[in-house]
Coordinates of C-alpha atoms in Angstrom, one line a residue:
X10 CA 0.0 0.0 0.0
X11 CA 1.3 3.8 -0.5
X12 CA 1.1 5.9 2.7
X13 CA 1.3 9.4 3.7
X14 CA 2.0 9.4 7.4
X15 CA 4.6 6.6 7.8
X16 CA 7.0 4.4 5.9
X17 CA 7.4 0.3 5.6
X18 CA 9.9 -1.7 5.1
X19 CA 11.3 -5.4 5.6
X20 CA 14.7 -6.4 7.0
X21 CA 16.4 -9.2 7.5
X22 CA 17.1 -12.6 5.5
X23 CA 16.6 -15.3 6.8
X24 CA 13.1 -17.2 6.6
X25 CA 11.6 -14.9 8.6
X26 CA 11.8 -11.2 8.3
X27 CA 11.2 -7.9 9.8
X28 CA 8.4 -5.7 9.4
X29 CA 9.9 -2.2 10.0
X30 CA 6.7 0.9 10.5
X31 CA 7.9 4.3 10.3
X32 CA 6.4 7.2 11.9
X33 CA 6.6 9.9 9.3
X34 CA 5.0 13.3 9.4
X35 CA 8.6 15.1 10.8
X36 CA 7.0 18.6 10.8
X37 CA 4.5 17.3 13.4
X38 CA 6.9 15.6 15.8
X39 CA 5.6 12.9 14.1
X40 CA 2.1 13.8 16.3
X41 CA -1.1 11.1 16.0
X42 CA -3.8 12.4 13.8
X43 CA -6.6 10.1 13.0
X44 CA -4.5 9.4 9.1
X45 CA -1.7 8.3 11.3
X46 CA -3.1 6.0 13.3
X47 CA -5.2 4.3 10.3
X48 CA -2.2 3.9 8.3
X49 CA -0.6 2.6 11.8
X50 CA -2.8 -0.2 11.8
X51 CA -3.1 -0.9 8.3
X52 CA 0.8 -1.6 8.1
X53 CA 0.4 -3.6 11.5
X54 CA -2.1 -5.7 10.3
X55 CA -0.8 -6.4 6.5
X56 CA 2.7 -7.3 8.7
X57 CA 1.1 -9.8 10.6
X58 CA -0.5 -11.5 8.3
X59 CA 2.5 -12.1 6.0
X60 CA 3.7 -15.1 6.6
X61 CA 6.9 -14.2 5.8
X62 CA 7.2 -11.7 8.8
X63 CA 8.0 -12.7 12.1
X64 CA 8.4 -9.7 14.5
X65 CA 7.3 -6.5 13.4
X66 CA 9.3 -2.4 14.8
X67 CA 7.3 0.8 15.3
X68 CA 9.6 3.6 15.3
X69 CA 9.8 7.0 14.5
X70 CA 13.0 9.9 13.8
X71 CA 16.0 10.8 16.1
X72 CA 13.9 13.9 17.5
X73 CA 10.6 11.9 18.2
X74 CA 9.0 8.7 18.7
X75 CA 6.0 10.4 18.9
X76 CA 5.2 13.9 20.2
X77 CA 1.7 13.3 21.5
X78 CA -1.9 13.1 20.1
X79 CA -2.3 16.1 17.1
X80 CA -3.5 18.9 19.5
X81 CA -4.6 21.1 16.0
X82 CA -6.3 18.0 14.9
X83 CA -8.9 17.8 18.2
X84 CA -9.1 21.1 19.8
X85 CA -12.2 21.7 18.4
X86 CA -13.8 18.0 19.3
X87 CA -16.9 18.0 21.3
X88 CA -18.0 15.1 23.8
X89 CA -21.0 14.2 20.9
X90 CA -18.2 13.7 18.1
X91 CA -15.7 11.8 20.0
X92 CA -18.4 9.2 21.8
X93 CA -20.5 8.7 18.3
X94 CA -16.4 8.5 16.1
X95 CA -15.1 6.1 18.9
X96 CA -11.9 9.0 18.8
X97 CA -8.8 6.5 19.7
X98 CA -10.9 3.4 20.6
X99 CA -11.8 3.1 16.1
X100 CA -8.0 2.7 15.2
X101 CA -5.9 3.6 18.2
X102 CA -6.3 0.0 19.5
X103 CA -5.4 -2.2 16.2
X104 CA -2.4 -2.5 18.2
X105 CA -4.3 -5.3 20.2
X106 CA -5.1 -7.3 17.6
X107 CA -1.6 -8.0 16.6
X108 CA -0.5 -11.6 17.5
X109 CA 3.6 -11.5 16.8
X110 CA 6.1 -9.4 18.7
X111 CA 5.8 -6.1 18.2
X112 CA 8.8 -4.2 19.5
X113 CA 8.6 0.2 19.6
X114 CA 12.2 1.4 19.1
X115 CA 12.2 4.7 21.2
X116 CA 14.7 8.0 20.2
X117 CA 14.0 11.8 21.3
X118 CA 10.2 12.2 23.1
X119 CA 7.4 10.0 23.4
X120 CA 5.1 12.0 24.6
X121 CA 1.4 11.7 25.6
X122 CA -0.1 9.5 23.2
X123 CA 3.5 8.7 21.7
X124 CA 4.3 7.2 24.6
X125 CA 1.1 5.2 24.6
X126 CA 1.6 3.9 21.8
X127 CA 4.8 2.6 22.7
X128 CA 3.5 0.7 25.9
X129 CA 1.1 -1.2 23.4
X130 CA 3.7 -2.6 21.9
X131 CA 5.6 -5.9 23.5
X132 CA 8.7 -4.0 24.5
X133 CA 10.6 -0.8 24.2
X134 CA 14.2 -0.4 22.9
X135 CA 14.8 3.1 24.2
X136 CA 18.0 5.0 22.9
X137 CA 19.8 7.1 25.9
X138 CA 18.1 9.7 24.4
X139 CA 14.9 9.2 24.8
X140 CA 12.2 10.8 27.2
X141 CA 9.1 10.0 28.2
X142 CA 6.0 11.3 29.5
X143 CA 2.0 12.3 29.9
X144 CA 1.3 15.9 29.7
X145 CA -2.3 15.7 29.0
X146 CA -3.3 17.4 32.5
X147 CA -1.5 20.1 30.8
X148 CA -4.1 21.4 28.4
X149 CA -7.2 20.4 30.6
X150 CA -7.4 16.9 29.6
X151 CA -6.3 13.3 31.0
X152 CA -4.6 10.6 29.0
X153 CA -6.7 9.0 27.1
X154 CA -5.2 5.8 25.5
X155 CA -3.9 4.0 28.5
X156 CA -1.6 6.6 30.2
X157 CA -3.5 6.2 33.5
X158 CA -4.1 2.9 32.9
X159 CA -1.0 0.6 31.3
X160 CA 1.7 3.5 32.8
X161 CA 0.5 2.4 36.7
X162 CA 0.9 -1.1 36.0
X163 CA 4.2 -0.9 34.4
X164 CA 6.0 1.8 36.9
X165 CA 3.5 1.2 39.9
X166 CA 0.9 3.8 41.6
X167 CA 3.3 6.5 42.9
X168 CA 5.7 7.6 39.5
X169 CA 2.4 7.0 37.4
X170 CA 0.9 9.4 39.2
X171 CA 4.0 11.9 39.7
X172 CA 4.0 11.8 35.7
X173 CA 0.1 12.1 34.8
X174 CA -0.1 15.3 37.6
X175 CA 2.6 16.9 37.3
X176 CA 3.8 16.7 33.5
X177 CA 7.1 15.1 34.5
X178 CA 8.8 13.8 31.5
X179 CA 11.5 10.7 32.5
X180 CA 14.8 9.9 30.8
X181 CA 15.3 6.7 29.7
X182 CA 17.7 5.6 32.1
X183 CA 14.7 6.3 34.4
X184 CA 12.1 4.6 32.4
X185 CA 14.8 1.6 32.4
X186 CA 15.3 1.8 36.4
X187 CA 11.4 1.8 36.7
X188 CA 10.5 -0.8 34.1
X189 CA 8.9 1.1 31.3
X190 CA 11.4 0.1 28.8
X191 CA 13.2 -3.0 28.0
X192 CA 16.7 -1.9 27.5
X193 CA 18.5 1.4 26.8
X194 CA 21.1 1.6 24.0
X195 CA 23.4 4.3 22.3
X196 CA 21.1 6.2 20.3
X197 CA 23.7 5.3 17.1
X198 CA 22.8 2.0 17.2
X199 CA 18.9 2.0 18.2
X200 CA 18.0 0.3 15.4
X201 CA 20.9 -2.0 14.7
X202 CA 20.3 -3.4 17.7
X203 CA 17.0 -3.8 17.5
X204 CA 16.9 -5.4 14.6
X205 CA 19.2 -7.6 16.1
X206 CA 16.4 -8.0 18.7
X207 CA 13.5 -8.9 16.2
X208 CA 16.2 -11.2 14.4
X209 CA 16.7 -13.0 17.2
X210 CA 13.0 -13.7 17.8
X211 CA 12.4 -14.0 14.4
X212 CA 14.6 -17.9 14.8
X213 CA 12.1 -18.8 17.4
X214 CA 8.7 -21.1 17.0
X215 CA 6.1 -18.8 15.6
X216 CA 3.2 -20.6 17.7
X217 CA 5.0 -20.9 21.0
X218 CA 5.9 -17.1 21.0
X219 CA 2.2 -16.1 20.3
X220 CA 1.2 -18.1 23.1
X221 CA 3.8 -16.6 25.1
X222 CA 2.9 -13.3 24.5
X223 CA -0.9 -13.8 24.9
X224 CA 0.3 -15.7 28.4
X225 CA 2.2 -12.3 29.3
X226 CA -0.6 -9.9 28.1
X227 CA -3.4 -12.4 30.2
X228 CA -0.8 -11.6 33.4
X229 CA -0.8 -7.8 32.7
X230 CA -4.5 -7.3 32.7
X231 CA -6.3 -10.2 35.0
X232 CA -6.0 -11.7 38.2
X233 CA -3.3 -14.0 39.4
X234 CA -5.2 -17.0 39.2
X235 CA -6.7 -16.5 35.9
X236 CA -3.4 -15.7 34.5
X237 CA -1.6 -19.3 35.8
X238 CA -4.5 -21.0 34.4
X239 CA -4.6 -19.2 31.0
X240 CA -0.8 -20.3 30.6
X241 CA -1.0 -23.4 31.9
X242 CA -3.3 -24.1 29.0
X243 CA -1.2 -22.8 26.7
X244 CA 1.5 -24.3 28.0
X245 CA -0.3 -27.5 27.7
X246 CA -1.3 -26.8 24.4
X247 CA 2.5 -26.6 23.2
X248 CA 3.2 -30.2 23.6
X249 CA 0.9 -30.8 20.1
X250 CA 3.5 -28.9 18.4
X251 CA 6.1 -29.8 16.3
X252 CA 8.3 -27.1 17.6
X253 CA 7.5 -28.4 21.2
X254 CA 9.2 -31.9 19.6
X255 CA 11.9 -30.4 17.3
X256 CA 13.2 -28.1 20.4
X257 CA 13.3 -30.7 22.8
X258 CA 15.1 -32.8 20.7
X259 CA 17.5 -30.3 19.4
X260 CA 18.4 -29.7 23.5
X261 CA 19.3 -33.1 24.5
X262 CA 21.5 -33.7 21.0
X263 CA 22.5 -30.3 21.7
X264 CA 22.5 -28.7 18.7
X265 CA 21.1 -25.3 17.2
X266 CA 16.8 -25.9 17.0
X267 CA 15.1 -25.7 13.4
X268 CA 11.9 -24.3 13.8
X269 CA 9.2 -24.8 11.0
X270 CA 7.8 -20.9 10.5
X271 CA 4.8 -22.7 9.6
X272 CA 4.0 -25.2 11.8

């Protein structure tokens, strides 16, 4: 497909590849207008359902994951038009729907719903330069696409709160100390070594990383209880797999494991 507000690509070459989305509207600060976010989840949908992809990278420029929600775009919104346009819950949440990894490779600010966007992903690469935060409260509105909501449960009660009242943006060597991000690197290398990341996953069976990441998801948004159960099914349900078989194996010959992408 030919976008306007980002940029695809594929990496990689092995059997399984890359899916690589771009954030692209650099005069904005790459900010989320409703074009954005369809394209967004276009992309994120034609990526997972190649067969030929395995892990698919959100990222934006050196200056700006994402700056925040396009402020020009909703100012003049009223409560009728965004309860009757589902504003955010029509194409902000394709994100969900996406069953392989999905890994947001963070430089400069993510900001608002920029940094939203990044906690729906799976993880977040963060280059030392990157900062974080929600400043919503700052022109008379709350976060609105799971700021209040995914932010408490990755950082805890307290910081969440420190950040969604008081507009405190975090660097990422904070957002690494308080588990918003998987890993800080050099800024140079952001995307080497993520790519190096999504590689790596990319040699892994298709089927049990789904269920791992459905397993992990289940734990971040349910009870204790249901979450063991939920992955003890799924657990149970690898061992009618022939990756379950082929990795085992590969183990006790101890050798290198040959998953089948399409198993």
């Amino acid at each position: 497909m030919t976008y306007e507000c980002i940029l695809t690509d594929v990496r990689g070459e092995g059997a399984l590849k890359t899916g690589l989305i771009t954030l692209n509207r650099p005069k904005q600060m790459n900010a989320l207008n409703d074009q954005l976010m369809d394209e967004l989840g276009q992309a994120l949908l034609a990526f997972d359902a190649d067969d030929g992809i395995g892990c698919i990278v959100v990222t934006g420029s050196e200056k700006a994951f994402a700056a925040g929600a396009d402020i020009a775009a909703m100012k003049d919104y009223d409560f009728a038009h965004t309860y009757r346009h589902e504003y955010i819950s029509r194409n902000w949440e394709t994100m969900r729907k996406v069953r392989k990894p999905v890994i947001a490779a963070v430089a400069g600010v993510a900001l608002g719903g920029g940094c939203e966007v990044a906690m729906m992903c799976d993880m977040i690469v963060a280059a030392d330069n990157a900062r974080f935060g929600q400043p919503e409260i700052t022109i008379g509105v709350i976060p609105g696409a799971g700021g209040t909501q995914r932010l408490p449960r990755a950082i805890g009660k307290a910081k969440a709160m420190d950040m969604v009242l008081t507009n405190r943006w975090i660097t990422a060597a904070e957002a690494d100390a308080w588990g918003l991000v998987s890993r800080v690197v050099p800024a140079a290398t952001l995307m080497d070594e993520v790519i190096a990341i999504a590689e790596k996953i990319n040699g892994l069976g298709q089927l049990a990383l789904f269920a791992a990441k459905e397993s992990v998801n289940r734990a971040f948004e349910s009870s204790l209880n249901d979450g063991l159960w939920y992955e003890r099914r799924l657990f149970h349900a690898m061992f009618g797999t022939a990756d379950q078989r082929e990795g085992m194996a590969a183990f006790l010959d101890k050798r290198p494991a040959k998953f089948n992408a399409a198993d």
